[in-house]
mmCIF file with all atom_site columns, C-alpha atoms in Angstrom:
data_model
loop_
_atom_site.group_PDB
_atom_site.id
_atom_site.type_symbol
_atom_site.label_atom_id
_atom_site.label_alt_id
_atom_site.label_comp_id
_atom_site.label_asym_id
_atom_site.label_entity_id
_atom_site.label_seq_id
_atom_site.pdbx_PDB_ins_code
_atom_site.Cartn_x
_atom_site.Cartn_y
_atom_site.Cartn_z
_atom_site.occupancy
_atom_site.B_iso_or_equiv
_atom_site.pdbx_formal_charge
_atom_site.auth_seq_id
_atom_site.auth_comp_id
_atom_site.auth_asym_id
_atom_site.auth_atom_id
_atom_site.pdbx_PDB_model_num
ATOM 1  C CA . UNK A 1 1  ? 75.767 11.841 -164.576 1.00 0.00 ? 1  UNK A CA 1
ATOM 2  C CA . UNK A 1 2  ? 72.454 12.707 -163.229 1.00 0.00 ? 2  UNK A CA 1
ATOM 3  C CA . UNK A 1 3  ? 70.588 15.298 -164.847 1.00 0.00 ? 3  UNK A CA 1
ATOM 4  C CA . UNK A 1 4  ? 69.831 18.827 -163.266 1.00 0.00 ? 4  UNK A CA 1
ATOM 5  C CA . UNK A 1 5  ? 66.363 19.974 -162.664 1.00 0.00 ? 5  UNK A CA 1
ATOM 6  C CA . UNK A 1 6  ? 65.152 23.257 -164.674 1.00 0.00 ? 6  UNK A CA 1
ATOM 7  C CA . UNK A 1 7  ? 66.104 25.403 -161.715 1.00 0.00 ? 7  UNK A CA 1
ATOM 8  C CA . UNK A 1 8  ? 69.502 24.068 -161.254 1.00 0.00 ? 8  UNK A CA 1
ATOM 9  C CA . UNK A 1 9  ? 70.165 24.353 -164.862 1.00 0.00 ? 9  UNK A CA 1
ATOM 10 C CA . UNK A 1 10 ? 69.039 27.877 -165.035 1.00 0.00 ? 10 UNK A CA 1
ATOM 11 C CA . UNK A 1 11 ? 71.249 28.810 -162.185 1.00 0.00 ? 11 UNK A CA 1
ATOM 12 C CA . UNK A 1 12 ? 74.307 27.263 -164.117 1.00 0.00 ? 12 UNK A CA 1
ATOM 13 C CA . UNK A 1 13 ? 73.375 29.125 -167.104 1.00 0.00 ? 13 UNK A CA 1
ATOM 14 C CA . UNK A 1 14 ? 73.023 32.510 -165.214 1.00 0.00 ? 14 UNK A CA 1
ATOM 15 C CA . UNK A 1 15 ? 76.417 31.839 -163.390 1.00 0.00 ? 15 UNK A CA 1
ATOM 16 C CA . UNK A 1 16 ? 78.233 30.830 -166.750 1.00 0.00 ? 16 UNK A CA 1
ATOM 17 C CA . UNK A 1 17 ? 77.142 34.419 -168.024 1.00 0.00 ? 17 UNK A CA 1
ATOM 18 C CA . UNK A 1 18 ? 79.190 36.138 -165.332 1.00 0.00 ? 18 UNK A CA 1
ATOM 19 C CA . UNK A 1 19 ? 82.241 33.792 -165.971 1.00 0.00 ? 19 UNK A CA 1
ATOM 20 C CA . UNK A 1 20 ? 85.149 35.143 -167.867 1.00 0.00 ? 20 UNK A CA 1
ATOM 21 C CA . UNK A 1 21 ? 85.746 33.978 -171.682 1.00 0.00 ? 21 UNK A CA 1
ATOM 22 C CA . UNK A 1 22 ? 88.497 31.557 -171.760 1.00 0.00 ? 22 UNK A CA 1
ATOM 23 C CA . UNK A 1 23 ? 90.233 34.091 -174.198 1.00 0.00 ? 23 UNK A CA 1
ATOM 24 C CA . UNK A 1 24 ? 90.378 36.374 -170.993 1.00 0.00 ? 24 UNK A CA 1
ATOM 25 C CA . UNK A 1 25 ? 92.041 34.071 -168.783 1.00 0.00 ? 25 UNK A CA 1
ATOM 26 C CA . UNK A 1 26 ? 95.563 34.902 -168.879 1.00 0.00 ? 26 UNK A CA 1
ATOM 27 C CA . UNK A 1 27 ? 98.452 34.383 -166.604 1.00 0.00 ? 27 UNK A CA 1
ATOM 28 C CA . UNK A 1 28 ? 98.654 38.151 -166.110 1.00 0.00 ? 28 UNK A CA 1
ATOM 29 C CA . UNK A 1 29 ? 95.181 38.522 -165.003 1.00 0.00 ? 29 UNK A CA 1
ATOM 30 C CA . UNK A 1 30 ? 95.058 35.344 -163.039 1.00 0.00 ? 30 UNK A CA 1
ATOM 31 C CA . UNK A 1 31 ? 98.673 34.440 -162.122 1.00 0.00 ? 31 UNK A CA 1
ATOM 32 C CA . UNK A 1 32 ? 99.423 30.880 -161.324 1.00 0.00 ? 32 UNK A CA 1
ATOM 33 C CA . UNK A 1 33 ? 95.653 29.874 -161.000 1.00 0.00 ? 33 UNK A CA 1
ATOM 34 C CA . UNK A 1 34 ? 94.992 30.467 -164.739 1.00 0.00 ? 34 UNK A CA 1
ATOM 35 C CA . UNK A 1 35 ? 94.994 26.983 -165.754 1.00 0.00 ? 35 UNK A CA 1
ATOM 36 C CA . UNK A 1 36 ? 92.558 26.195 -162.814 1.00 0.00 ? 36 UNK A CA 1
ATOM 37 C CA . UNK A 1 37 ? 90.170 28.895 -163.984 1.00 0.00 ? 37 UNK A CA 1
ATOM 38 C CA . UNK A 1 38 ? 90.305 27.424 -167.601 1.00 0.00 ? 38 UNK A CA 1
ATOM 39 C CA . UNK A 1 39 ? 89.700 24.050 -166.195 1.00 0.00 ? 39 UNK A CA 1
ATOM 40 C CA . UNK A 1 40 ? 86.523 25.165 -164.101 1.00 0.00 ? 40 UNK A CA 1
ATOM 41 C CA . UNK A 1 41 ? 85.169 27.092 -167.403 1.00 0.00 ? 41 UNK A CA 1
ATOM 42 C CA . UNK A 1 42 ? 85.646 23.808 -169.493 1.00 0.00 ? 42 UNK A CA 1
ATOM 43 C CA . UNK A 1 43 ? 83.846 22.061 -166.586 1.00 0.00 ? 43 UNK A CA 1
ATOM 44 C CA . UNK A 1 44 ? 80.847 24.040 -166.683 1.00 0.00 ? 44 UNK A CA 1
ATOM 45 C CA . UNK A 1 45 ? 80.858 24.485 -170.456 1.00 0.00 ? 45 UNK A CA 1
ATOM 46 C CA . UNK A 1 46 ? 80.715 20.336 -170.651 1.00 0.00 ? 46 UNK A CA 1
ATOM 47 C CA . UNK A 1 47 ? 77.907 20.263 -168.137 1.00 0.00 ? 47 UNK A CA 1
ATOM 48 C CA . UNK A 1 48 ? 75.753 22.597 -170.460 1.00 0.00 ? 48 UNK A CA 1
ATOM 49 C CA . UNK A 1 49 ? 76.885 20.480 -173.589 1.00 0.00 ? 49 UNK A CA 1
ATOM 50 C CA . UNK A 1 50 ? 75.678 17.177 -171.886 1.00 0.00 ? 50 UNK A CA 1
ATOM 51 C CA . UNK A 1 51 ? 72.242 18.977 -171.165 1.00 0.00 ? 51 UNK A CA 1
ATOM 52 C CA . UNK A 1 52 ? 72.027 19.920 -174.937 1.00 0.00 ? 52 UNK A CA 1
ATOM 53 C CA . UNK A 1 53 ? 72.437 23.554 -174.244 1.00 0.00 ? 53 UNK A CA 1
ATOM 54 C CA . UNK A 1 54 ? 74.891 25.444 -176.584 1.00 0.00 ? 54 UNK A CA 1
ATOM 55 C CA . UNK A 1 55 ? 77.282 27.367 -174.177 1.00 0.00 ? 55 UNK A CA 1
ATOM 56 C CA . UNK A 1 56 ? 77.782 30.169 -177.067 1.00 0.00 ? 56 UNK A CA 1
ATOM 57 C CA . UNK A 1 57 ? 73.971 31.005 -176.962 1.00 0.00 ? 57 UNK A CA 1
ATOM 58 C CA . UNK A 1 58 ? 73.288 30.928 -173.115 1.00 0.00 ? 58 UNK A CA 1
ATOM 59 C CA . UNK A 1 59 ? 74.253 34.870 -172.845 1.00 0.00 ? 59 UNK A CA 1
ATOM 60 C CA . UNK A 1 60 ? 71.527 35.363 -175.376 1.00 0.00 ? 60 UNK A CA 1
ATOM 61 C CA . UNK A 1 61 ? 68.958 32.920 -173.566 1.00 0.00 ? 61 UNK A CA 1
ATOM 62 C CA . UNK A 1 62 ? 69.505 34.720 -170.282 1.00 0.00 ? 62 UNK A CA 1
ATOM 63 C CA . UNK A 1 63 ? 69.700 38.231 -171.396 1.00 0.00 ? 63 UNK A CA 1
ATOM 64 C CA . UNK A 1 64 ? 67.930 38.475 -174.889 1.00 0.00 ? 64 UNK A CA 1
ATOM 65 C CA . UNK A 1 65 ? 67.584 42.315 -174.498 1.00 0.00 ? 65 UNK A CA 1
ATOM 66 C CA . UNK A 1 66 ? 70.907 42.961 -174.084 1.00 0.00 ? 66 UNK A CA 1
ATOM 67 C CA . UNK A 1 67 ? 72.357 40.612 -176.631 1.00 0.00 ? 67 UNK A CA 1
ATOM 68 C CA . UNK A 1 68 ? 73.142 41.696 -180.212 1.00 0.00 ? 68 UNK A CA 1
ATOM 69 C CA . UNK A 1 69 ? 71.227 39.993 -182.996 1.00 0.00 ? 69 UNK A CA 1
ATOM 70 C CA . UNK A 1 70 ? 73.113 37.465 -185.160 1.00 0.00 ? 70 UNK A CA 1
ATOM 71 C CA . UNK A 1 71 ? 74.162 38.561 -188.298 1.00 0.00 ? 71 UNK A CA 1
ATOM 72 C CA . UNK A 1 72 ? 74.447 35.380 -190.019 1.00 0.00 ? 72 UNK A CA 1
#
């Protein structure tokens, strides 16, 4: 896989912050598409990881002013 340029990676990180968390994706909310949505979230997470970006930290990187400080 080719590396993304900085603008593309930044755009992916921003989009990821608006994606639902996997725990929020249920059959009740998403109907029969829930597994597709989970697969798509996982695909984005994998691309971030391939670019040495921790998906759990993306929200804080993109929106540091509204992200609570870590407690550990």
